[in-house]
């Protein structure tokens, strides 16, 4: 019988994580559970950084970005010895089930841990990349998308004034949701994303379609990449099209910060309450997702299995609207 639930946030922070912590805590207490907050992710579980949570522990945090539980990526947790330490601290603290808020790596760790020690683990999709399968949206994605849009709006002012091409690099190395949808929202001329990689030269396509025909300035959103990020494309333009004035803006970690949007607060609240409902129903080792507006339970194996299906019709939308 589950009496005490532990909560941790792991991996990269995402706006709305605090709203999820609040929802899990208060929904758990409302249903008769005890709650313990685990600080600094799986590392905190290994090191015993655990505190009892009450409703007051999560007062006034719904509007805060980041995570009050802190977060970390744990190398030690990837080892059997590290996971054994974590399990022993769970036993010492009387924690019977775990709620893990994080992305692909975090839920992979939760899956291994749950299987190894037969612990009920419930995952919440907390990642700005929106790349977990089985859910339409992840916590933090909407806020980050709006942050990028606001930054691009400001950059366009100077791009237009100076007749420049701006390559703007955004997060989402393996998933182009942020780049593609922020490009549509901000009226950018192009988006270079992993899902659109073909044998064709994307840069030549974009230059030929838009800039050469009618535009003196242009915004191109690029998904971060160690090999083909914004700097790579800017250098190519300087060499191959020296007539253009080119600039690069790498938005970096400012994309992760800020007050979560209403959408992310509502999503996190629903998923947090859904996590407790799942435990009440005897569910274990599932991620709480949302599909077509409804809460769903997604097995960890499906949530982390690989590339989430990308709607390629969005590429056509951007192509047509950027002429």
Backbone as numpy.savetxt, mean C-alpha at the origin, in Angstrom:
# Nx Ny Nz CAx CAy CAz Cx Cy Cz
-10.23 -21.53 22.72 -11.07 -20.34 22.72 -10.19 -19.09 22.72
-10.53 -18.14 21.84 -9.76 -16.90 21.75 -10.24 -15.92 22.82
-9.31 -15.47 23.63 -9.62 -14.46 24.64 -8.89 -13.14 24.40
-7.66 -13.24 23.87 -6.84 -12.04 23.69 -6.31 -11.98 22.26
-6.45 -10.81 21.66 -6.03 -10.59 20.27 -4.86 -9.61 20.25
-3.82 -9.96 19.51 -2.68 -9.06 19.32 -2.80 -8.36 17.98
-2.35 -7.09 17.93 -2.38 -6.30 16.70 -0.97 -5.81 16.41
-0.54 -5.92 15.14 0.73 -5.32 14.76 0.63 -4.77 13.34
1.48 -3.79 13.06 1.62 -3.25 11.71 3.03 -3.58 11.23
3.15 -3.95 9.98 4.42 -4.43 9.48 4.70 -3.89 8.09
5.98 -3.83 7.72 6.35 -3.35 6.39 6.23 -1.85 6.27
6.01 -1.37 5.05 5.88 0.07 4.84 4.61 0.61 5.46
4.69 1.82 6.03 3.50 2.42 6.63 2.55 2.89 5.52
1.28 3.02 5.87 0.27 3.46 4.92 -0.77 4.29 5.67
-1.21 5.41 5.10 -2.25 6.22 5.74 -3.53 5.39 5.94
-4.05 5.40 7.14 -5.23 4.60 7.45 -4.93 3.42 8.36
-3.64 3.15 8.57 -3.29 2.05 9.49 -3.81 2.32 10.89
-3.74 3.58 11.33 -4.25 3.91 12.66 -5.75 3.71 12.76
-6.45 4.01 11.68 -7.90 3.78 11.68 -8.20 2.29 11.80
-7.35 1.46 11.19 -7.53 0.00 11.29 -7.23 -0.49 12.70
-6.17 0.04 13.31 -5.82 -0.32 14.70 -6.98 0.03 15.62
-7.52 1.21 15.44 -8.66 1.68 16.25 -9.85 0.76 16.08
-10.16 0.41 14.84 -11.33 -0.42 14.57 -11.18 -1.82 15.16
-10.02 -2.42 14.99 -9.78 -3.76 15.55 -9.91 -3.72 17.06
-9.27 -2.72 17.69 -9.28 -2.62 19.15 -10.69 -2.47 19.69
-11.43 -1.54 19.16 -12.76 -1.25 19.72 -13.77 -2.34 19.36
-13.66 -2.90 18.17 -14.57 -3.99 17.81 -14.28 -5.23 18.65
-13.00 -5.47 18.92 -12.63 -6.62 19.76 -13.16 -6.46 21.17
-12.96 -5.27 21.75 -13.43 -5.02 23.12 -14.95 -5.09 23.20
-15.61 -4.57 22.17 -17.08 -4.62 22.14 -17.61 -6.05 22.10
-16.79 -6.96 21.60 -17.19 -8.36 21.51 -16.56 -9.23 22.59
-16.02 -8.60 23.64 -15.56 -9.34 24.81 -14.14 -9.83 24.79
-13.34 -9.40 23.81 -11.94 -9.81 23.76 -11.04 -8.83 24.49
-9.90 -9.30 24.93 -8.82 -8.43 25.38 -7.95 -8.12 24.17
-7.26 -6.97 24.23 -6.44 -6.55 23.09 -5.05 -6.16 23.57
-4.05 -6.56 22.81 -2.68 -6.14 23.10 -2.04 -5.61 21.82
-1.42 -4.44 21.95 -0.72 -3.83 20.83 0.74 -4.27 20.81
1.20 -4.67 19.66 2.58 -5.13 19.48 3.33 -4.07 18.69
4.39 -3.54 19.27 5.12 -2.43 18.66 6.23 -2.93 17.73
6.44 -2.18 16.64 7.52 -2.44 15.68 7.40 -3.78 14.97
6.18 -4.13 14.63 5.94 -5.28 13.78 6.37 -6.60 14.37
6.80 -7.50 13.50 7.23 -8.83 13.96 8.47 -8.75 14.83
9.30 -7.73 14.62 10.45 -7.53 15.50 10.00 -7.29 16.94
8.93 -6.52 17.10 8.40 -6.26 18.43 7.84 -7.50 19.08
7.29 -8.40 18.28 6.79 -9.67 18.81 7.96 -10.54 19.27
9.04 -10.51 18.50 10.24 -11.27 18.87 10.86 -10.73 20.16
10.83 -9.40 20.30 11.48 -8.76 21.46 10.55 -8.48 22.63
9.29 -8.83 22.50 8.35 -8.66 23.60 7.90 -7.23 23.84
7.85 -6.41 22.79 7.39 -5.02 22.93 5.86 -5.01 22.81
5.19 -5.34 23.87 3.75 -5.57 23.86 3.09 -4.83 25.03
1.96 -4.16 24.73 1.22 -3.44 25.77 -0.27 -3.75 25.66
-0.94 -3.75 26.81 -2.39 -3.91 26.82 -3.05 -2.66 26.26
-4.03 -2.86 25.38 -4.76 -1.74 24.77 -6.18 -1.68 25.34
-6.63 -0.45 25.56 -8.02 -0.18 25.94 -8.62 0.72 24.87
-9.89 1.05 25.03 -10.51 1.96 24.06 -9.80 3.32 24.07
-9.30 3.72 25.24 -8.60 5.01 25.35 -7.26 4.98 24.60
-6.68 3.81 24.45 -5.39 3.68 23.76 -5.48 4.13 22.30
-6.67 4.06 21.75 -6.83 4.39 20.33 -7.70 5.62 20.12
-7.88 6.42 21.17 -8.65 7.65 21.03 -7.92 8.65 20.14
-8.66 9.31 19.28 -8.15 10.42 18.45 -7.00 10.02 17.53
-6.99 8.79 17.06 -5.93 8.40 16.13 -6.46 8.18 14.71
-7.77 8.22 14.52 -8.33 7.91 13.21 -7.85 8.89 12.13
-7.52 10.11 12.54 -7.11 11.12 11.57 -5.59 11.20 11.37
-4.85 10.38 12.09 -3.39 10.45 12.03 -2.82 9.51 10.98
-1.82 9.99 10.24 -1.11 9.14 9.31 -0.12 8.25 10.04
0.57 7.40 9.30 1.54 6.50 9.92 0.86 5.45 10.76
1.57 4.97 11.80 1.01 3.96 12.69 1.53 4.18 14.10
0.63 4.24 15.06 1.04 4.44 16.46 1.80 3.23 16.99
1.63 2.09 16.33 2.34 0.87 16.76 3.75 0.80 16.17
4.11 1.79 15.35 5.39 1.76 14.64 5.43 0.55 13.72
6.42 0.50 12.86 6.52 -0.62 11.94 7.97 -0.87 11.58
8.23 -2.08 11.14 9.60 -2.46 10.77 9.54 -3.67 9.86
10.59 -3.86 9.10 10.76 -5.09 8.33 11.74 -5.96 9.10
11.33 -7.19 9.40 12.10 -8.04 10.31 12.82 -9.16 9.57
14.14 -9.08 9.54 14.93 -10.17 8.97 14.92 -11.40 9.88
14.91 -11.16 11.20 14.95 -12.26 12.15 13.70 -13.12 12.05
12.57 -12.51 11.73 11.32 -13.25 11.65 11.31 -14.21 10.47
12.19 -14.02 9.51 12.26 -14.94 8.37 12.95 -16.25 8.74
13.51 -16.34 9.94 14.19 -17.55 10.40 13.29 -18.34 11.36
13.41 -19.66 11.40 12.63 -20.46 12.36 12.90 -20.05 13.80
14.16 -19.70 14.10 14.52 -19.29 15.47 13.81 -18.00 15.86
13.73 -17.06 14.93 13.04 -15.80 15.21 11.56 -16.00 15.43
10.95 -16.83 14.61 9.51 -17.09 14.76 9.21 -17.83 16.06
10.13 -18.70 16.49 9.94 -19.39 17.77 9.97 -18.41 18.94
10.88 -17.43 18.89 10.92 -16.38 19.91 9.59 -15.62 19.94
9.09 -15.30 18.76 7.82 -14.56 18.66 6.68 -15.38 19.27
6.64 -16.66 18.98 5.58 -17.53 19.50 5.64 -17.61 21.03
6.85 -17.70 21.56 7.00 -17.78 23.02 6.50 -16.51 23.70
6.76 -15.36 23.09 6.26 -14.11 23.67 4.73 -14.03 23.57
4.17 -14.57 22.49 2.71 -14.63 22.40 2.14 -15.46 23.55
2.76 -16.59 23.81 2.30 -17.45 24.90 2.42 -16.75 26.25
3.53 -16.07 26.47 3.75 -15.37 27.74 2.70 -14.28 27.95
2.31 -13.62 26.85 1.34 -12.52 26.94 -0.11 -13.01 26.86
-0.29 -14.32 26.65 -1.64 -14.87 26.55 -2.38 -14.48 25.29
-1.63 -14.18 24.23 -2.26 -13.79 22.96 -2.65 -15.05 22.19
-3.93 -15.14 21.84 -4.46 -16.35 21.20 -4.61 -16.20 19.69
-4.69 -14.97 19.19 -4.86 -14.73 17.76 -4.16 -13.42 17.39
-3.84 -13.29 16.12 -3.04 -12.15 15.67 -3.72 -11.46 14.50
-3.79 -10.13 14.56 -4.24 -9.32 13.42 -3.02 -8.58 12.87
-2.70 -8.83 11.62 -1.51 -8.26 10.98 -1.95 -7.30 9.89
-1.52 -6.04 10.01 -1.85 -5.02 9.01 -0.59 -4.74 8.20
-0.62 -5.03 6.91 0.56 -4.83 6.09 0.35 -5.29 4.67
1.44 -5.35 3.92 1.38 -5.72 2.52 1.78 -7.16 2.28
2.27 -7.42 1.08 2.56 -8.78 0.64 3.54 -9.51 1.55
4.66 -8.84 1.88 5.65 -9.47 2.74 5.13 -9.76 4.13
4.34 -8.83 4.67 3.79 -8.99 6.02 2.81 -10.16 6.08
1.95 -10.26 5.07 0.97 -11.34 5.06 1.63 -12.69 4.75
2.72 -12.66 4.00 3.49 -13.89 3.78 4.06 -14.38 5.10
4.62 -13.45 5.90 5.14 -13.81 7.22 4.05 -14.34 8.13
2.87 -13.71 8.08 1.75 -14.17 8.90 1.31 -15.56 8.50
1.31 -15.85 7.21 0.91 -17.17 6.71 1.86 -18.25 7.23
3.16 -18.00 7.11 4.15 -18.98 7.58 4.03 -19.19 9.08
3.88 -18.11 9.82 3.77 -18.16 11.28 2.53 -18.94 11.71
1.42 -18.66 11.04 0.15 -19.34 11.37 0.24 -20.83 11.13
0.87 -21.21 10.03 0.99 -22.63 9.69 1.96 -23.35 10.63
3.02 -22.65 11.01 4.06 -23.26 11.83 3.59 -23.55 13.25
2.77 -22.65 13.80 2.38 -22.79 15.20 0.86 -22.92 15.40
0.13 -23.11 14.31 -1.32 -23.29 14.37 -1.99 -22.14 15.14
-1.66 -20.91 14.71 -2.20 -19.70 15.34 -3.22 -19.07 14.39
-4.40 -18.68 14.87 -5.32 -17.93 14.02 -4.74 -16.56 13.69
-4.52 -16.31 12.41 -4.00 -15.01 11.97 -4.97 -14.41 10.96
-5.28 -13.14 11.15 -6.13 -12.41 10.22 -5.32 -11.25 9.66
-5.29 -11.12 8.34 -4.55 -10.05 7.71 -5.44 -8.92 7.24
-4.93 -7.70 7.31 -5.60 -6.54 6.73 -4.67 -5.95 5.68
-5.17 -5.66 4.48 -4.31 -5.16 3.40 -3.91 -3.71 3.60
-2.75 -3.49 4.19 -2.27 -2.14 4.44 -1.05 -1.85 3.59
-1.26 -1.31 2.39 -0.17 -0.98 1.48 -0.64 0.06 0.48
0.20 1.04 0.21 -0.19 2.09 -0.72 -0.20 1.60 -2.17
0.43 0.45 -2.45 0.57 -0.02 -3.83 -0.70 -0.63 -4.41
-1.66 -1.01 -3.57 -2.91 -1.63 -4.02 -2.65 -2.92 -4.82
-1.66 -3.70 -4.39 -1.22 -4.84 -5.20 -1.58 -6.21 -4.61
-2.43 -6.24 -3.59 -2.83 -7.52 -3.01 -4.07 -8.05 -3.72
-4.02 -9.33 -4.10 -5.13 -9.93 -4.83 -6.31 -10.21 -3.90
-7.51 -10.17 -4.45 -8.70 -10.51 -3.68 -9.40 -9.32 -3.04
-8.85 -8.13 -3.19 -9.49 -6.92 -2.64 -9.40 -5.81 -3.68
-10.47 -5.05 -3.80 -10.47 -3.95 -4.78 -9.53 -2.83 -4.36
-9.44 -2.59 -3.05 -8.62 -1.49 -2.54 -7.84 -1.94 -1.31
-6.67 -1.35 -1.13 -5.89 -1.57 0.09 -5.83 -0.28 0.89
-5.63 -0.42 2.19 -5.56 0.74 3.08 -4.36 1.61 2.71
-4.60 2.88 2.47 -3.53 3.81 2.14 -3.45 4.19 0.68
-4.02 3.38 -0.18 -3.93 3.63 -1.62 -4.62 4.93 -2.02
-5.83 5.14 -1.55 -6.59 6.33 -1.95 -5.91 7.62 -1.50
-5.42 7.63 -0.26 -4.74 8.83 0.25 -3.49 9.13 -0.57
-2.72 8.10 -0.86 -1.49 8.27 -1.64 -1.80 8.75 -3.05
-2.85 8.22 -3.64 -3.25 8.64 -4.98 -3.59 10.13 -4.99
-4.29 10.58 -3.97 -4.63 12.01 -3.87 -3.40 12.87 -3.64
-2.45 12.37 -2.83 -1.21 13.11 -2.60 -0.44 13.29 -3.90
-0.33 12.23 -4.69 0.37 12.31 -5.97 -0.32 13.30 -6.89
-1.63 13.22 -6.96 -2.40 14.12 -7.82 -2.13 15.59 -7.46
-2.14 15.90 -6.18 -1.89 17.27 -5.74 -0.49 17.73 -6.11
0.49 16.84 -5.97 1.87 17.19 -6.34 1.99 17.43 -7.84
1.37 16.57 -8.64 1.44 16.72 -10.09 0.77 18.00 -10.53
-0.35 18.34 -9.91 -1.02 19.61 -10.24 -0.07 20.79 -10.06
0.70 20.77 -9.01 1.64 21.88 -8.74 2.80 21.87 -9.73
3.30 20.68 -10.03 4.42 20.57 -10.97 4.00 21.02 -12.36
2.75 20.75 -12.73 2.30 21.16 -14.06 2.37 22.68 -14.24
2.15 23.43 -13.18 2.23 24.89 -13.29 3.60 25.33 -13.82
4.65 24.74 -13.25 5.99 25.14 -13.69 6.35 24.49 -15.02
5.85 23.29 -15.28 6.10 22.64 -16.57 5.53 23.47 -17.71
4.32 23.99 -17.49 3.68 24.81 -18.51 4.38 26.15 -18.67
4.75 26.77 -17.56 5.38 28.08 -17.59 6.72 28.05 -18.32
7.46 26.96 -18.15 8.80 26.85 -18.75 8.84 25.95 -19.98
7.68 25.43 -20.39 7.59 24.54 -21.55 8.56 23.36 -21.41
8.38 22.63 -20.31 9.27 21.52 -20.01 8.53 20.19 -20.05
9.32 19.13 -20.19 8.81 17.77 -19.97 9.24 17.36 -18.57
8.29 16.94 -17.76 8.59 16.45 -16.41 8.34 14.94 -16.34
9.35 14.21 -15.92 9.17 12.81 -15.57 9.03 12.73 -14.05
7.87 12.29 -13.59 7.58 12.25 -12.16 7.52 10.79 -11.71
8.41 10.44 -10.80 8.49 9.04 -10.35 7.66 8.84 -9.09
6.82 7.81 -9.11 5.97 7.49 -7.97 6.26 6.06 -7.51
5.79 5.71 -6.33 6.00 4.37 -5.79 5.12 3.35 -6.51
5.40 2.08 -6.24 4.68 1.00 -6.90 5.56 0.30 -7.90
6.72 -0.17 -7.46 7.71 -0.74 -8.37 7.16 -1.91 -9.19
6.39 -2.78 -8.55 5.88 -3.96 -9.23 4.41 -3.85 -9.62
3.80 -2.72 -9.34 2.39 -2.52 -9.66 2.16 -1.07 -10.07
1.44 -0.89 -11.17 1.30 0.46 -11.72 0.02 1.18 -11.38
-0.69 0.74 -10.34 -1.97 1.37 -10.01 -1.80 2.85 -9.67
-0.81 3.17 -8.86 -0.60 4.57 -8.49 -0.24 5.41 -9.70
0.68 4.92 -10.52 1.12 5.70 -11.67 0.00 5.89 -12.68
-0.69 4.82 -13.03 -1.72 4.90 -14.06 -2.89 5.77 -13.63
-3.39 5.55 -12.43 -4.57 6.30 -12.00 -4.26 7.73 -11.62
-3.06 8.00 -11.08 -2.70 9.40 -10.81 -2.49 10.14 -12.12
-2.01 9.45 -13.15 -1.85 10.09 -14.47 -3.20 10.50 -15.03
-4.19 9.62 -14.90 -5.54 9.96 -15.37 -6.12 11.11 -14.55
-5.98 11.02 -13.23 -6.56 12.05 -12.34 -5.93 13.42 -12.55
-4.63 13.44 -12.84 -3.91 14.72 -12.97 -3.82 15.20 -14.41
-4.39 14.45 -15.34 -4.34 14.86 -16.74 -2.97 14.76 -17.35
-2.18 13.80 -16.91 -0.83 13.62 -17.46 -0.91 13.10 -18.88
0.19 13.26 -19.61 0.24 12.82 -21.00 0.54 11.33 -21.14
1.20 10.76 -20.13 1.57 9.35 -20.24 1.87 8.78 -18.87
1.82 7.44 -18.79 2.26 6.71 -17.61 3.09 5.53 -18.07
4.23 5.36 -17.46 5.08 4.21 -17.77 5.00 3.26 -16.58
4.39 2.09 -16.81 4.07 1.17 -15.72 4.55 -0.24 -16.06
4.76 -1.09 -15.04 5.23 -2.46 -15.30 4.25 -3.28 -16.14
2.96 -3.04 -15.98 1.95 -3.84 -16.68 1.88 -3.54 -18.17
2.55 -2.49 -18.63 2.48 -2.08 -20.04 3.82 -2.30 -20.75
4.66 -3.15 -20.18 5.96 -3.41 -20.81 5.77 -4.27 -22.05
6.22 -3.78 -23.20 6.16 -4.51 -24.46 7.48 -4.33 -25.19
7.56 -4.94 -26.36 8.78 -4.78 -27.16 8.87 -3.40 -27.77
7.73 -2.72 -27.86 7.73 -1.37 -28.43 8.44 -0.40 -27.49
9.06 0.62 -28.07 9.75 1.64 -27.28 8.71 2.61 -26.73
8.43 2.51 -25.44 7.38 3.34 -24.85 7.70 4.82 -24.97
8.95 5.17 -24.77 9.33 6.57 -24.82 9.06 7.15 -26.22
9.44 6.43 -27.25 9.21 6.89 -28.61 7.72 7.01 -28.90
6.94 6.07 -28.38 5.49 6.13 -28.58 4.91 7.39 -27.96
5.32 7.70 -26.73 4.78 8.86 -26.01 5.22 10.17 -26.65
6.48 10.24 -27.03 6.99 11.45 -27.68 6.25 11.68 -28.99
6.12 10.63 -29.77 5.49 10.75 -31.08 4.01 11.06 -31.00
3.33 10.48 -30.03 1.88 10.67 -29.93 1.47 12.04 -29.43
2.20 12.54 -28.45 1.74 13.76 -27.80 2.60 14.98 -28.02
3.83 14.92 -27.53 4.64 16.13 -27.44 4.96 16.71 -28.81
5.32 15.85 -29.75 5.71 16.36 -31.07 4.56 17.02 -31.81
3.35 16.57 -31.55 2.22 17.05 -32.34 1.73 18.43 -31.92
1.46 18.58 -30.62 0.76 19.81 -30.24 1.16 20.40 -28.91
2.11 19.77 -28.20 2.34 20.20 -26.84 3.78 20.67 -26.61
3.88 21.78 -25.92 5.20 22.31 -25.57 5.65 21.83 -24.20
4.71 21.34 -23.40 5.05 20.80 -22.09 4.34 19.46 -21.93
4.85 18.67 -21.01 4.26 17.35 -20.84 4.60 16.79 -19.47
3.68 16.00 -18.93 3.88 15.29 -17.67 3.83 13.79 -17.95
4.87 13.08 -17.54 4.90 11.62 -17.67 5.11 11.04 -16.27
4.17 10.18 -15.84 4.27 9.53 -14.53 4.96 8.18 -14.73
5.98 7.90 -13.91 6.76 6.68 -14.06 6.75 5.90 -12.75
6.43 4.60 -12.83 6.55 3.74 -11.65 8.02 3.56 -11.33
8.36 3.64 -10.04 9.75 3.51 -9.63 10.34 2.19 -10.12
11.62 2.24 -10.49 12.31 1.05 -10.96 13.80 1.28 -10.80
14.54 0.28 -10.30 15.99 0.46 -10.15 16.70 0.61 -11.49
16.08 0.15 -12.58 16.72 0.21 -13.89 16.10 1.24 -14.82
14.77 1.35 -14.79 14.08 2.20 -15.76 13.14 3.18 -15.08
13.65 3.91 -14.11 12.86 4.91 -13.42 12.85 6.23 -14.17
12.42 7.29 -13.51 12.30 8.60 -14.14 13.64 9.12 -14.66
14.72 8.89 -13.91 16.03 9.37 -14.33 16.46 8.72 -15.65
16.17 7.45 -15.80 16.53 6.72 -17.02 15.87 7.37 -18.24
14.56 7.63 -18.14 13.85 8.20 -19.29 14.26 9.65 -19.54
14.53 10.38 -18.50 14.98 11.76 -18.68 16.32 11.82 -19.40
17.23 10.94 -19.02 18.55 10.90 -19.67 18.41 10.53 -21.14
17.50 9.62 -21.43 17.28 9.24 -22.82 16.77 10.42 -23.64
15.83 11.17 -23.09 15.30 12.32 -23.82 16.40 13.35 -24.07
17.23 13.59 -23.07 18.33 14.56 -23.24 19.25 14.17 -24.39
19.48 12.85 -24.54 20.38 12.38 -25.58 19.70 12.29 -26.95
18.46 11.78 -26.95 17.79 11.48 -28.22 16.94 12.64 -28.73
16.49 13.51 -27.83 15.65 14.65 -28.23 16.16 15.91 -27.52
17.34 16.36 -27.86 17.96 17.48 -27.13 17.19 18.80 -27.24
16.22 18.85 -28.15 15.44 20.09 -28.29 14.48 20.31 -27.13
14.26 19.27 -26.32 13.32 19.38 -25.21 14.04 19.71 -23.90
13.40 20.55 -23.09 13.90 20.87 -21.75 13.27 19.87 -20.78
14.09 19.07 -20.14 13.61 17.95 -19.34 13.95 18.14 -17.87
13.01 17.77 -17.01 13.23 17.78 -15.56 12.68 16.49 -14.95
13.18 16.16 -13.77 12.75 14.96 -13.04 12.31 15.37 -11.65
11.21 14.77 -11.20 10.77 14.94 -9.81 10.45 13.57 -9.24
11.20 13.17 -8.21 10.97 11.88 -7.55 10.23 12.17 -6.24
8.97 11.78 -6.17 8.14 12.16 -5.03 8.54 11.44 -3.74
9.05 10.25 -3.85 9.61 9.57 -2.68 8.62 9.35 -1.55
9.13 9.47 -0.32 8.36 9.06 0.85 7.26 10.04 1.25
7.20 11.20 0.64 6.08 12.09 0.98 4.76 11.44 0.58
4.82 10.46 -0.35 3.60 9.77 -0.78 2.98 8.95 0.35
3.79 8.52 1.31 3.29 7.67 2.39 2.62 8.46 3.52
2.94 9.73 3.62 2.50 10.49 4.78 1.17 11.19 4.58
0.77 11.89 5.64 -0.43 12.72 5.56 -1.66 12.12 6.20
-2.63 12.98 6.41 -3.91 12.57 6.99 -4.66 11.65 6.04
-5.12 10.49 6.50 -5.84 9.59 5.59 -7.14 10.19 5.09
-7.48 9.87 3.86 -8.71 10.36 3.25 -9.92 9.70 3.90
-11.09 10.26 3.63 -12.33 9.66 4.15 -12.47 8.22 3.66
-12.13 7.99 2.39 -12.24 6.64 1.83 -11.37 5.66 2.61
-10.13 6.04 2.90 -9.23 5.14 3.62 -9.68 4.94 5.07
-10.21 5.96 5.69 -10.70 5.82 7.07 -11.88 4.85 7.13
-12.79 4.99 6.18 -13.97 4.11 6.15 -13.54 2.68 5.81
-12.67 2.55 4.81 -12.19 1.22 4.42 -11.49 0.53 5.59
-10.57 1.24 6.25 -9.84 0.65 7.38 -10.77 0.28 8.52
-11.78 1.10 8.77 -12.74 0.82 9.84 -13.56 -0.42 9.53
-14.00 -0.54 8.29 -14.78 -1.72 7.90 -13.93 -2.99 7.95
-12.69 -2.90 7.47 -11.82 -4.07 7.47 -11.44 -4.48 8.89
-11.22 -3.48 9.77 -10.90 -3.78 11.16 -12.03 -4.50 11.87
-13.24 -3.99 11.69 -14.40 -4.66 12.27 -14.61 -6.02 11.64
-14.31 -6.12 10.34 -14.44 -7.39 9.63 -13.47 -8.44 10.15
-12.28 -8.00 10.60 -11.29 -8.94 11.14 -11.82 -9.62 12.40
-12.48 -8.85 13.27 -13.03 -9.42 14.50 -14.21 -10.33 14.18
-15.03 -9.93 13.22 -16.14 -10.78 12.82 -15.64 -12.11 12.27
-14.54 -12.06 11.53 -13.96 -13.29 10.98 -13.53 -14.24 12.10
-12.91 -13.69 13.15 -12.49 -14.52 14.27 -13.71 -15.10 15.01
-14.75 -14.31 15.13 -15.98 -14.80 15.78 -16.60 -15.94 14.99
-16.41 -15.91 13.68 -16.96 -16.96 12.82 -16.03 -18.17 12.70
-14.89 -18.11 13.38 -13.97 -19.23 13.32 -13.03 -19.22 12.13
-12.97 -18.10 11.42 -12.05 -17.99 10.30 -10.61 -17.89 10.81
-9.67 -18.34 10.00 -8.27 -18.20 10.35 -7.43 -18.20 9.08
-6.34 -17.49 9.16 -5.38 -17.43 8.05 -6.02 -16.90 6.76
-6.75 -15.79 6.92 -7.36 -15.12 5.78 -7.06 -13.62 5.86
-7.10 -12.99 4.70 -7.03 -11.54 4.62 -8.45 -11.00 4.47
-8.75 -9.93 5.17 -10.05 -9.27 5.02 -9.95 -8.30 3.86
-10.77 -8.50 2.84 -10.74 -7.63 1.68 -12.10 -7.02 1.42
-12.17 -6.24 0.35 -13.45 -5.66 -0.06 -13.60 -5.82 -1.56
-14.70 -6.44 -1.97 -14.99 -6.66 -3.39 -16.40 -6.16 -3.68
-16.48 -5.24 -4.63 -17.79 -4.68 -5.01 -18.56 -4.15 -3.80
-17.83 -3.55 -2.87 -18.45 -2.93 -1.71 -18.75 -3.86 -0.57
-18.44 -5.15 -0.71 -18.75 -6.15 0.32 -17.47 -6.70 0.95
-17.50 -6.94 2.26 -16.38 -7.55 2.96 -16.24 -9.01 2.52
-15.02 -9.42 2.22 -14.76 -10.81 1.81 -13.57 -11.36 2.59
-13.52 -12.68 2.70 -12.39 -13.36 3.34 -11.56 -14.01 2.24
-10.31 -13.62 2.18 -9.41 -14.10 1.12 -8.30 -14.94 1.74
-8.17 -16.21 1.37 -7.08 -17.01 1.91 -5.72 -16.35 1.65
-4.82 -16.45 2.61 -3.50 -15.85 2.45 -2.84 -16.28 1.14
-3.00 -17.55 0.79 -2.35 -18.06 -0.42 -2.81 -17.31 -1.66
-4.08 -16.92 -1.72 -4.58 -16.15 -2.86 -4.13 -14.70 -2.80
-4.17 -14.12 -1.62 -3.84 -12.69 -1.48 -2.40 -12.40 -1.89
-1.50 -13.34 -1.63 -0.07 -13.09 -1.87 0.47 -13.87 -3.06
-0.42 -14.47 -3.86 0.02 -15.43 -4.87 0.80 -14.80 -6.02
0.64 -13.54 -6.26 1.37 -12.95 -7.38 0.73 -11.66 -7.84
0.92 -11.36 -9.12 0.48 -10.09 -9.67 -1.04 -9.98 -9.68
-1.54 -8.91 -9.09 -2.97 -8.64 -9.11 -3.37 -8.23 -10.53
-4.52 -8.70 -10.97 -4.99 -8.39 -12.32 -5.12 -6.88 -12.50
-4.57 -6.37 -13.60 -4.58 -4.93 -13.87 -5.57 -4.66 -15.02
-6.41 -3.66 -14.83 -7.40 -3.29 -15.84 -6.72 -2.48 -16.94
-6.38 -3.16 -18.04 -5.62 -2.49 -19.10 -6.45 -1.51 -19.91
-7.76 -1.48 -19.67 -8.57 -0.46 -20.35 -8.19 0.94 -19.86
-7.59 1.01 -18.66 -7.13 2.31 -18.14 -6.03 2.90 -19.01
-5.23 2.03 -19.62 -4.16 2.50 -20.51 -4.77 3.20 -21.73
-5.82 2.60 -22.28 -6.49 3.20 -23.43 -7.14 4.53 -23.05
-7.74 4.58 -21.86 -8.37 5.83 -21.41 -7.36 6.96 -21.39
-6.20 6.70 -20.78 -5.16 7.74 -20.70 -4.66 8.12 -22.09
-4.46 7.13 -22.95 -3.99 7.41 -24.30 -4.93 8.34 -25.05
-6.23 8.07 -24.93 -7.22 8.88 -25.66 -7.36 10.28 -25.08
-7.27 10.39 -23.75 -7.50 11.69 -23.13 -6.27 12.59 -23.17
-5.12 12.04 -23.55 -3.89 12.83 -23.53 -3.52 13.40 -24.88
-4.39 13.28 -25.88 -4.05 13.79 -27.21 -4.00 15.32 -27.23
